[in-house]
Amino acid sequence: MKIGMFDSGIGGINVLKEVMKKYPNQEYIYFGDTIHLPYGNKTKEQLMEFGTNIIRFFEEQQVDMIVIACGTCSGMVEEYQEKTDIPIYDIITPTVNYVKKNYRSVSLLATATTIEKGVFEKKLSNHGVQVYPLACPHFVPYLEGLNDQKLDMNRELQSLENKCYEAVILGCTHYPLLQKEIEQCLHVVSVDPGVCLADSIELKSESHFSLTIYMSELTSVLQSNVERILGYKVELIEKRLDYMITK
């Protein structure tokens, strides 16, 4: 099976890694839209344009399924699905399904757009789960090397100190890169959407593995960041998308 997966940058590589771990013999095509990152501060109109361009690219690649490896864009999965006949999977749905079975209260770390849309909160509250949301706008720029400032994790998460919850949802796929620091600061276990997604899908066993990683813009730190996540060397291909969107 040929699987297309996309995110604004390296965050979705965490999801890719978890899916490949469970289903190693598949064909994977990853697209990181680094020229537009971070997605967390973009408008819905911009996210629709970026996502639709990537979907068109995946259609040209003749993928069998698409995974939105991005928390921000996952909240728009229904709108994206209207653009194609290829089945699209998001990371929010399997994460919500896991949390509602295991916890009654959680904190949620995500981008400003995800928090503003309230997708996690709405779905979990319907199942009686208390959610304490917190936007973390500095995480993605830090992880992508867009600034040189160090993160003060205690300061970033201090508003959650007096809240009572059982686990923390890493609601952006970049955040598992800070999993250890987040868990140490909040003193609770974390929920990784990439793991939830990998555990929720079922793929037929294949005999062939391939991995192609495209980035809309290559940077000096991108290669080392991707290899650090995957644990091995891989070639990154720069690919600009300039499709016209049919309205």
Coordinates of C-alpha atoms in Angstrom, one line a residue:
M1 CA 0.0 0.0 0.0
K2 CA 1.2 3.5 -0.8
I3 CA 0.7 5.9 2.1
G4 CA 0.9 9.7 1.8
M5 CA 1.6 11.6 5.0
F6 CA 1.9 15.4 5.6
D7 CA 2.7 18.0 8.2
S8 CA 4.2 21.5 8.3
G9 CA 7.6 20.1 9.0
I10 CA 9.4 17.5 11.1
G11 CA 6.6 16.9 13.6
G12 CA 4.8 14.4 11.3
I13 CA 8.0 12.4 11.1
N14 CA 7.1 11.2 14.6
V15 CA 3.9 9.9 13.3
L16 CA 5.6 8.4 10.3
K17 CA 8.1 6.6 12.6
E18 CA 5.3 5.0 14.7
V19 CA 3.4 3.8 11.7
M20 CA 6.5 2.4 10.0
K21 CA 7.4 0.6 13.3
K22 CA 4.1 -1.2 13.2
Y23 CA 3.8 -1.6 9.4
P24 CA 7.4 -1.7 8.0
N25 CA 6.6 -3.2 4.6
Q26 CA 4.7 -0.4 3.0
E27 CA 5.4 2.4 0.6
Y28 CA 5.6 5.8 2.4
I29 CA 5.6 9.3 0.9
Y30 CA 6.0 12.1 3.4
F31 CA 5.6 15.8 2.6
G32 CA 6.7 18.5 5.1
D33 CA 5.5 21.9 4.1
T34 CA 8.4 23.7 5.7
I35 CA 8.1 26.8 3.6
H36 CA 4.8 27.6 5.4
L37 CA 5.6 26.4 8.9
P38 CA 4.4 26.8 11.5
Y39 CA 0.8 25.8 10.7
G40 CA -0.3 26.7 14.2
N41 CA -0.6 30.4 13.4
K42 CA -2.2 30.2 10.0
T43 CA -5.8 30.9 9.1
K44 CA -8.3 28.2 8.1
E45 CA -8.2 29.6 4.5
Q46 CA -4.4 29.2 4.3
L47 CA -4.5 25.7 5.8
M48 CA -7.1 24.7 3.3
E49 CA -4.9 26.0 0.5
F50 CA -1.8 24.3 1.7
G51 CA -3.5 21.0 2.5
T52 CA -5.4 20.9 -0.8
N53 CA -2.1 21.5 -2.7
I54 CA -0.5 18.5 -0.9
I55 CA -3.6 16.3 -1.5
R56 CA -3.3 17.1 -5.3
F57 CA 0.4 16.1 -5.1
F58 CA -0.5 12.8 -3.4
E59 CA -3.1 12.1 -6.0
E60 CA -0.4 12.4 -8.7
Q61 CA 1.7 10.0 -6.7
Q62 CA -1.3 7.6 -6.7
V63 CA -1.3 7.0 -3.0
D64 CA -3.9 4.6 -1.5
M65 CA -4.5 6.6 1.7
I66 CA -3.5 10.0 3.2
V67 CA -2.6 10.6 6.8
I68 CA -2.8 14.2 8.2
A69 CA 0.2 14.0 10.5
C70 CA -0.6 17.4 11.9
G71 CA -2.8 18.3 14.9
T72 CA -3.8 21.7 13.5
C73 CA -4.9 20.3 10.1
S74 CA -6.5 17.2 11.6
G75 CA -9.3 19.4 12.9
M76 CA -10.2 20.1 9.2
V77 CA -10.2 16.4 8.0
E78 CA -13.8 16.6 6.8
E79 CA -13.1 19.6 4.6
Y80 CA -10.0 18.0 3.2
Q81 CA -11.9 14.7 2.5
E82 CA -14.3 16.7 0.3
K83 CA -11.3 17.4 -2.0
T84 CA -10.5 13.8 -2.9
D85 CA -11.8 10.3 -3.1
I86 CA -8.6 8.9 -1.4
P87 CA -9.4 8.0 2.3
I88 CA -7.9 10.5 4.7
Y89 CA -7.0 9.7 8.3
D90 CA -6.4 12.3 11.0
I91 CA -4.6 12.1 14.4
I92 CA -7.3 13.6 16.5
T93 CA -9.9 10.9 16.1
P94 CA -7.7 7.9 17.3
T95 CA -6.3 10.1 20.1
V96 CA -9.8 11.0 21.4
N97 CA -10.8 7.3 21.2
Y98 CA -7.8 6.3 23.3
V99 CA -8.2 9.0 25.9
K100 CA -12.0 8.6 26.4
K101 CA -11.4 4.9 27.3
N102 CA -8.5 5.5 29.7
Y103 CA -8.9 8.9 31.4
R104 CA -11.4 11.3 33.0
S105 CA -9.3 14.4 33.0
V106 CA -6.4 15.5 30.8
S107 CA -4.4 18.5 29.9
L108 CA -3.9 19.4 26.2
L109 CA -0.9 21.0 24.7
A110 CA -1.4 22.1 21.1
T111 CA -1.0 25.0 18.7
A112 CA -3.0 28.2 19.1
T113 CA -5.2 27.3 16.1
T114 CA -6.0 23.8 17.5
I115 CA -6.9 25.3 20.9
E116 CA -9.0 28.0 19.4
K117 CA -11.0 25.5 17.3
G118 CA -11.5 23.4 20.4
V119 CA -11.7 20.1 18.4
F120 CA -10.2 17.9 21.1
E121 CA -12.2 19.6 23.9
K122 CA -15.5 19.3 22.1
K123 CA -15.1 15.6 21.3
L124 CA -13.7 14.6 24.7
S125 CA -16.3 16.6 26.7
N126 CA -19.0 14.7 24.9
H127 CA -17.6 11.6 26.7
G128 CA -17.3 13.2 30.1
V129 CA -13.6 14.0 29.9
Q130 CA -12.4 17.2 31.5
V131 CA -9.8 19.0 29.4
Y132 CA -7.4 21.7 30.4
P133 CA -6.0 23.2 27.2
L134 CA -2.9 25.2 26.8
A135 CA -1.5 26.8 23.5
C136 CA 2.3 26.4 23.2
P137 CA 3.3 28.7 20.3
H138 CA 7.0 28.6 21.1
F139 CA 7.5 24.8 20.8
V140 CA 7.4 24.4 17.0
P141 CA 9.7 27.4 16.1
Y142 CA 12.1 26.1 18.7
L143 CA 12.1 22.5 17.4
E144 CA 12.3 23.6 13.8
G145 CA 15.4 25.8 14.5
L146 CA 13.6 29.0 13.7
N147 CA 15.0 30.8 16.7
D148 CA 17.9 30.4 19.1
Q149 CA 16.1 30.9 22.3
K150 CA 16.0 28.1 24.8
L151 CA 12.7 26.9 26.2
D152 CA 11.9 27.3 29.8
M153 CA 9.5 24.4 30.2
N154 CA 8.4 25.4 33.7
R155 CA 7.5 28.8 32.5
E156 CA 5.8 27.5 29.4
L157 CA 3.6 25.1 31.3
Q158 CA 3.1 27.0 34.6
S159 CA -0.6 27.7 34.1
L160 CA -1.3 24.0 34.4
E161 CA 0.4 23.7 37.8
N162 CA -2.8 24.0 39.9
K163 CA -4.9 21.8 37.6
C164 CA -5.8 18.2 38.4
Y165 CA -5.5 15.8 35.5
E166 CA -4.3 12.2 34.8
A167 CA -2.4 12.6 31.6
V168 CA -1.2 15.2 29.0
I169 CA -2.1 15.0 25.3
L170 CA 0.7 16.0 23.0
G171 CA -1.8 17.6 20.6
C172 CA 0.8 18.7 18.0
T173 CA 2.9 16.1 16.3
H174 CA 6.1 18.1 17.0
Y175 CA 5.6 17.8 20.8
P176 CA 6.7 14.2 21.2
L177 CA 10.2 15.6 20.6
L178 CA 9.8 17.3 24.0
Q179 CA 8.0 14.3 25.6
K180 CA 10.6 13.6 28.3
E181 CA 10.8 17.3 29.3
I182 CA 7.0 17.7 29.3
E183 CA 6.4 14.6 31.4
Q184 CA 9.1 15.6 33.9
C185 CA 7.6 19.1 34.3
L186 CA 4.0 18.0 34.6
H187 CA 4.6 14.7 36.5
V188 CA 2.1 12.8 34.4
V189 CA 2.2 10.4 31.5
S190 CA 1.7 11.7 28.0
V191 CA -0.5 10.6 25.1
D192 CA 1.3 10.5 21.7
P193 CA -1.1 10.9 18.8
G194 CA 1.3 9.1 16.5
V195 CA 1.1 6.0 18.6
C196 CA -2.7 6.3 18.8
L197 CA -2.9 6.5 15.0
A198 CA -0.6 3.5 14.4
D199 CA -2.6 1.4 16.8
S200 CA -5.9 2.4 15.2
I201 CA -5.2 1.5 11.6
E202 CA -5.0 -1.9 10.0
L203 CA -2.9 -2.4 6.9
K204 CA -2.4 -5.6 4.9
S205 CA 1.0 -7.1 5.0
E206 CA 3.2 -6.1 2.1
S207 CA 6.6 -7.3 1.0
H208 CA 8.1 -4.1 -0.3
F209 CA 9.3 -1.0 1.7
S210 CA 10.1 2.4 0.4
L211 CA 10.3 5.8 1.9
T212 CA 10.5 9.2 0.1
I213 CA 10.5 12.4 2.0
Y214 CA 9.7 15.7 0.4
M215 CA 10.1 19.1 2.0
S216 CA 8.8 22.3 0.3
E217 CA 12.0 24.1 1.5
L218 CA 15.2 22.6 2.8
T219 CA 17.1 24.3 5.6
S220 CA 20.5 23.7 7.2
V221 CA 19.1 21.9 10.2
L222 CA 16.4 19.9 8.5
Q223 CA 18.5 16.9 7.4
S224 CA 20.0 16.4 10.9
N225 CA 16.6 16.8 12.6
V226 CA 14.9 14.2 10.4
E227 CA 17.7 11.7 10.8
R228 CA 17.7 12.3 14.6
I229 CA 14.0 11.3 14.7
L230 CA 14.2 8.3 12.4
G231 CA 17.6 7.1 13.7
Y232 CA 19.2 6.7 10.2
K233 CA 20.2 8.7 7.2
V234 CA 17.7 9.5 4.5
E235 CA 17.7 11.8 1.5
L236 CA 15.4 14.8 1.6
I237 CA 14.0 16.1 -1.6
E238 CA 13.0 19.8 -2.0
K239 CA 9.6 20.0 -3.8
R240 CA 7.6 23.3 -4.3
L241 CA 3.9 22.9 -5.0
D242 CA 2.2 25.5 -7.1
Y243 CA -1.2 24.1 -8.0
M244 CA -4.2 26.2 -8.8
I245 CA -7.1 25.5 -6.4
T246 CA -10.5 24.8 -7.9
K247 CA -13.1 26.6 -5.9

